[in-house]
Tab-separated table of C-alpha atoms in Angstrom:
chain	number	residue	atom	x	y	z
A	22	MET	CA	0.576	0.201	0.024
A	23	ILE	CA	0.716	3.913	-0.823
A	24	GLN	CA	0.536	4.615	3.339
A	25	ASN	CA	2.495	1.793	4.225
A	26	SER	CA	5.080	2.679	1.771
A	27	LYS	CA	5.732	6.057	3.457
A	28	ILE	CA	6.238	4.207	7.277
A	29	LYS	CA	8.683	1.727	5.307
A	30	GLN	CA	10.817	4.565	4.301
A	31	GLU	CA	11.692	5.678	7.356
A	32	LEU	CA	11.465	2.872	8.773
A	33	ASN	CA	15.046	2.134	5.699
A	34	ILE	CA	16.396	5.649	7.267
A	35	LEU	CA	16.431	4.810	10.683
A	36	ASP	CA	17.583	1.143	10.095
A	37	LYS	CA	20.529	2.863	8.487
A	38	LYS	CA	21.172	5.346	11.068
A	39	GLU	CA	21.219	2.629	13.682
A	40	ASN	CA	23.619	0.460	12.158
A	41	ARG	CA	25.672	3.170	11.559
A	42	PHE	CA	25.599	3.341	15.328
A	43	LEU	CA	26.261	-0.572	15.638
A	44	ASN	CA	29.048	-0.553	13.508
A	45	LYS	CA	31.063	1.722	15.069
A	46	ASP	CA	33.846	1.573	16.918
A	47	VAL	CA	35.113	3.738	19.783
A	48	ILE	CA	39.074	3.699	19.459
A	49	GLU	CA	41.440	5.671	22.234
A	50	GLY	CA	43.270	8.603	20.905
A	51	ASN	CA	47.222	9.195	22.351
A	52	PHE	CA	45.719	11.898	24.725
A	53	LYS	CA	43.491	9.591	26.523
A	54	SER	CA	45.836	6.830	26.562
A	55	LYS	CA	48.473	9.090	28.752
A	56	ILE	CA	46.028	9.975	30.755
A	57	HIS	CA	44.602	6.771	31.649
A	58	GLU	CA	48.098	5.945	33.069
A	59	LYS	CA	47.929	8.499	35.319
A	60	ILE	CA	44.368	7.567	36.489
A	61	PRO	CA	44.183	6.133	40.463
A	62	GLU	CA	44.299	2.689	40.670
A	63	GLY	CA	39.787	2.107	42.630
A	64	LEU	CA	38.750	5.663	40.630
A	65	GLU	CA	36.876	3.418	38.498
A	66	GLY	CA	34.992	0.958	41.403
A	67	VAL	CA	34.047	4.736	43.265
A	68	LEU	CA	32.688	5.282	39.699
A	69	ASN	CA	30.698	1.991	38.880
A	70	LYS	CA	29.070	2.488	43.011
A	71	ALA	CA	28.333	6.021	42.421
A	72	PHE	CA	26.372	4.519	39.484
A	73	ILE	CA	24.580	1.681	40.688
A	74	LYS	CA	23.258	4.034	43.503
A	75	ALA	CA	22.352	6.660	41.349
A	76	PHE	CA	20.248	4.302	39.149
A	77	GLU	CA	18.849	2.391	42.286
A	78	ILE	CA	17.983	6.213	43.832
A	79	VAL	CA	16.081	6.802	40.300
A	80	PHE	CA	14.146	3.897	39.700
A	81	ASN	CA	13.207	3.334	43.649
A	82	LYS	CA	12.090	6.804	44.470
A	83	GLY	CA	13.035	9.599	41.819
A	84	SER	CA	10.914	8.442	39.277
A	85	LEU	CA	7.802	10.675	40.803
A	86	ILE	CA	9.980	13.370	41.432
A	87	ILE	CA	11.572	12.868	38.159
A	88	GLU	CA	7.821	13.474	36.706
A	89	LYS	CA	7.272	17.093	38.409
A	90	SER	CA	9.680	17.929	35.631
A	91	PHE	CA	8.048	17.618	32.904
A	92	ASN	CA	4.204	17.599	31.666
A	93	LYS	CA	3.263	14.166	31.679
A	94	GLU	CA	-0.224	14.556	30.387
A	95	LYS	CA	0.602	17.109	27.617
A	96	ILE	CA	3.046	14.612	26.236
A	97	ASN	CA	0.568	11.698	26.223
A	98	LEU	CA	-1.883	14.113	24.278
A	99	ASP	CA	0.459	15.363	21.944
A	100	TYR	CA	0.982	11.738	21.844
A	101	GLU	CA	-2.403	11.072	20.887
A	102	VAL	CA	-3.051	13.805	18.318
A	103	ASN	CA	0.302	13.667	16.239
A	104	LYS	CA	-1.120	9.384	16.642
A	105	PHE	CA	-4.498	10.347	14.717
A	106	MET	CA	-3.320	13.283	12.400
A	107	LEU	CA	-0.775	9.814	11.262
A	108	ASP	CA	-4.057	7.710	11.208
A	109	TYR	CA	-5.504	10.090	8.990
A	110	LYS	CA	-3.041	10.419	6.363
A	111	GLU	CA	0.701	8.768	6.628
A	112	ASN	CA	3.082	11.552	4.984
A	113	HIS	CA	6.048	11.854	5.795
A	114	ALA	CA	4.892	15.769	7.912
A	115	ASN	CA	2.512	13.701	9.783
A	116	ILE	CA	5.923	11.088	10.709
A	117	LYS	CA	8.084	13.646	11.689
A	118	LYS	CA	5.584	15.468	13.480
A	119	ILE	CA	5.594	12.361	16.060
A	120	ASP	CA	9.482	13.699	16.289
A	121	GLU	CA	8.739	16.929	17.678
A	122	TYR	CA	8.697	17.083	21.103
A	123	SER	CA	11.729	14.593	21.969
A	124	LYS	CA	13.587	17.200	19.847
A	125	LYS	CA	12.372	19.842	21.919
A	126	ALA	CA	13.010	17.812	25.238
A	127	ASN	CA	16.683	16.727	24.154
A	128	VAL	CA	17.685	20.506	23.867
A	129	VAL	CA	16.360	21.752	27.389
A	130	ASN	CA	18.172	18.142	28.744
A	131	ASN	CA	21.350	19.128	26.753
A	132	LEU	CA	21.501	22.106	28.403
A	133	PHE	CA	21.235	21.288	31.732
A	134	THR	CA	24.062	18.556	31.584
A	135	THR	CA	25.866	21.307	30.402
A	136	SER	CA	25.292	23.729	32.789
A	137	VAL	CA	26.051	21.059	35.624
A	138	GLY	CA	28.958	19.621	34.181
A	139	THR	CA	30.344	23.149	33.463
A	140	GLY	CA	29.755	23.837	36.870
A	141	MET	CA	30.784	20.875	38.896
A	142	GLY	CA	33.962	21.020	36.593
A	143	ILE	CA	34.951	24.055	37.844
A	144	LEU	CA	35.204	23.039	41.623
A	145	GLY	CA	37.111	19.869	40.300
A	146	LEU	CA	34.281	17.574	41.461
A	147	GLY	CA	33.659	15.386	38.836
A	148	ILE	CA	31.395	12.248	40.987
A	149	PRO	CA	28.908	14.330	42.938
A	150	ASP	CA	27.468	14.842	39.736
A	151	ILE	CA	26.621	11.309	38.752
A	152	PRO	CA	23.410	11.303	40.562
A	153	LEU	CA	21.715	14.604	38.527
A	154	PHE	CA	23.290	13.413	35.617
A	155	VAL	CA	21.748	10.105	35.594
A	156	ALA	CA	18.836	11.448	36.326
A	157	THR	CA	18.722	14.013	33.882
A	158	ILE	CA	19.409	10.952	31.564
A	159	LEU	CA	16.518	8.962	32.629
A	160	ARG	CA	14.374	12.277	32.308
A	161	GLY	CA	14.964	12.434	28.972
A	162	ILE	CA	14.649	8.779	28.370
A	163	TYR	CA	11.417	9.078	29.820
A	164	GLN	CA	10.140	11.951	27.994
A	165	ILE	CA	11.698	10.437	25.147
A	166	SER	CA	9.226	6.919	25.360
A	167	LEU	CA	6.269	8.984	25.909
A	168	SER	CA	6.250	11.033	23.027
A	169	TYR	CA	6.000	7.234	20.761
A	170	GLY	CA	3.111	6.083	23.636
A	171	PHE	CA	5.394	3.825	25.170
A	172	ASP	CA	5.045	3.651	29.086
A	173	TYR	CA	8.358	3.688	30.956
A	174	THR	CA	6.904	2.742	34.448
A	175	SER	CA	6.909	-1.376	34.025
A	176	LYS	CA	10.082	-3.674	34.998
A	177	GLU	CA	10.209	-4.846	31.349
A	178	GLU	CA	10.579	-1.151	30.044
A	179	GLN	CA	12.729	0.284	32.772
A	180	ILE	CA	15.792	-2.976	31.721
A	181	TYR	CA	15.085	-1.951	27.993
A	182	ILE	CA	16.234	1.343	29.025
A	183	LEU	CA	19.164	-0.006	30.661
A	184	ARG	CA	20.540	-2.119	27.821
A	185	LEU	CA	19.385	1.183	25.598
A	186	ILE	CA	22.135	3.508	27.604
A	187	ARG	CA	24.827	-0.024	27.157
A	188	ILE	CA	24.031	0.032	23.888
A	189	ALA	CA	25.127	3.984	23.313
A	190	LEU	CA	28.035	4.045	25.560
A	191	VAL	CA	29.280	0.467	25.144
A	192	LYS	CA	32.771	0.699	23.240
A	193	ASN	CA	32.984	-1.936	20.616
A	194	SER	CA	31.077	-2.341	17.940
A	195	GLU	CA	30.748	-6.105	18.282
A	196	GLU	CA	28.999	-5.881	22.004
A	197	LYS	CA	27.221	-3.094	20.867
A	198	LYS	CA	25.108	-5.560	17.765
A	199	LYS	CA	25.275	-8.578	20.672
A	200	TYR	CA	23.089	-5.875	23.531
A	201	ASN	CA	21.078	-5.235	20.585
A	202	GLU	CA	20.102	-8.773	19.819
A	203	GLU	CA	19.738	-9.262	23.250
A	204	LEU	CA	17.147	-6.512	23.311
A	205	LYS	CA	14.874	-8.777	20.815
A	206	ASN	CA	14.957	-11.818	23.206
A	207	LYS	CA	11.340	-11.539	24.881
A	208	GLU	CA	13.043	-14.281	27.573
A	209	SER	CA	15.692	-12.216	28.519
A	210	TYR	CA	13.897	-9.267	30.313
A	211	LYS	CA	13.172	-12.530	32.980
A	212	VAL	CA	15.568	-11.629	35.559
A	213	GLN	CA	16.374	-8.785	38.464
A	214	LEU	CA	16.326	-5.312	38.028
A	215	GLU	CA	19.205	-5.126	40.211
A	216	ASN	CA	21.461	-7.153	37.771
A	217	GLU	CA	20.730	-4.491	34.650
A	218	ILE	CA	21.928	-1.535	36.848
A	219	LYS	CA	24.756	-3.101	37.598
A	220	LYS	CA	25.704	-3.746	34.349
A	221	THR	CA	24.559	-0.540	33.024
A	222	ALA	CA	26.837	0.741	35.987
A	223	LYS	CA	29.706	-1.079	35.099
A	224	ILE	CA	29.538	-0.367	31.104
A	225	MET	CA	29.336	3.939	32.638
A	226	ALA	CA	31.666	3.722	34.594
A	227	ASP	CA	34.168	2.070	32.091
A	228	SER	CA	32.822	4.942	29.536
A	229	LEU	CA	33.163	7.756	31.583
A	230	LEU	CA	36.572	6.883	33.316
A	231	ILE	CA	38.476	9.465	31.780
A	232	GLU	CA	36.218	12.286	31.318
A	233	LYS	CA	35.309	12.736	35.193
A	234	PHE	CA	38.899	11.525	36.300
A	235	ILE	CA	39.659	15.213	34.267
A	236	GLN	CA	36.371	16.101	35.110
A	237	GLY	CA	38.302	16.456	38.920
A	238	ILE	CA	40.524	18.494	38.695
A	239	PRO	CA	40.011	22.206	38.980
A	240	LEU	CA	39.684	23.858	36.505
A	241	ILE	CA	40.693	22.041	33.521
A	242	GLY	CA	37.405	19.777	34.951
A	243	VAL	CA	35.780	23.037	33.279
A	244	ILE	CA	35.387	20.768	30.016
A	245	GLY	CA	32.993	18.480	32.559
A	246	GLY	CA	30.228	20.618	30.347
A	247	ALA	CA	31.120	19.616	27.000
A	248	ILE	CA	31.843	15.847	28.173
A	249	ASN	CA	27.983	15.603	30.328
A	250	ASN	CA	26.765	16.565	26.572
A	251	SER	CA	28.487	14.581	24.463
A	252	ILE	CA	27.532	11.151	27.042
A	253	TYR	CA	23.800	12.757	26.935
A	254	ARG	CA	23.270	13.684	23.250
A	255	LYS	CA	24.962	9.996	22.355
A	256	ILE	CA	22.352	8.071	24.585
A	257	SER	CA	19.165	9.991	23.720
A	258	ASN	CA	19.846	10.742	19.614
A	259	PHE	CA	20.264	6.496	19.661
A	260	CYS	CA	17.063	6.141	22.293
A	261	MET	CA	15.470	8.265	19.589
A	262	ILE	CA	15.834	5.460	16.876
A	263	LYS	CA	15.258	2.814	18.828
A	264	TYR	CA	12.098	4.696	19.542
A	265	LYS	CA	10.603	5.666	16.601
A	266	LYS	CA	11.776	1.954	15.431
A	267	ARG	CA	9.399	0.492	17.886
A	268	TYR	CA	6.027	2.771	17.373
A	269	LEU	CA	6.696	2.107	12.894
A	270	ILE	CA	6.838	-1.626	13.398
A	271	ASP	CA	4.001	-1.513	15.459
A	272	LYS	CA	2.418	0.430	13.031
A	273	LEU	CA	2.840	-1.540	10.662
A	274	ASN	CA	1.653	-4.341	12.476
A	275	LYS	CA	-1.371	-3.156	12.919
């Protein structure tokens, strides 16, 4: 059908974006390699524990607080309106319309992560911003999920979100693909949330080890804003691809 062809075209574009992301290895340059040698032993363990604690706090107690920072009802209403428009007429304009809220939210969250990272960096504090950084990342993903019609409150969806973060931050392309395949395995979601938090925290600690060490150096750590912004954009951009794909695939299958 002509209508379905528009959705299929958009899915082809999203597939290409996803494949580019999954096939990209992150290689540390000489500069980062030299810094790595100066990192104190045990810092990665400290980071790991900080990320675990941050995720536990947000998932167990912080979701309601995060929800107060955005208008959940408005996002749901916008989703229903955009869904109605796309049901009425499947064209590129209406397909793009469903992206509007998540893109606007990303701009705001990017600015916030930058300002927090910069402020902490000036003070020479790389680790204290982790709870706020994790909360902002999850806030952004929650907004993205809602804008495509998915409820982030279930245990399965929280596991899905943690796995998206892992894929976005892991450096090896083969690991990215492995974790991506894991997303499709429904049986793999019958696990403890705590285990998924630990796996994601470990990858975040590894991915941000050098960056948080630099951010902890007064004045030099002013680049913390750029660090937080880069990580947030990487995660949020990948989440937008995956959630939009889920939405369009579900629509095709109805």
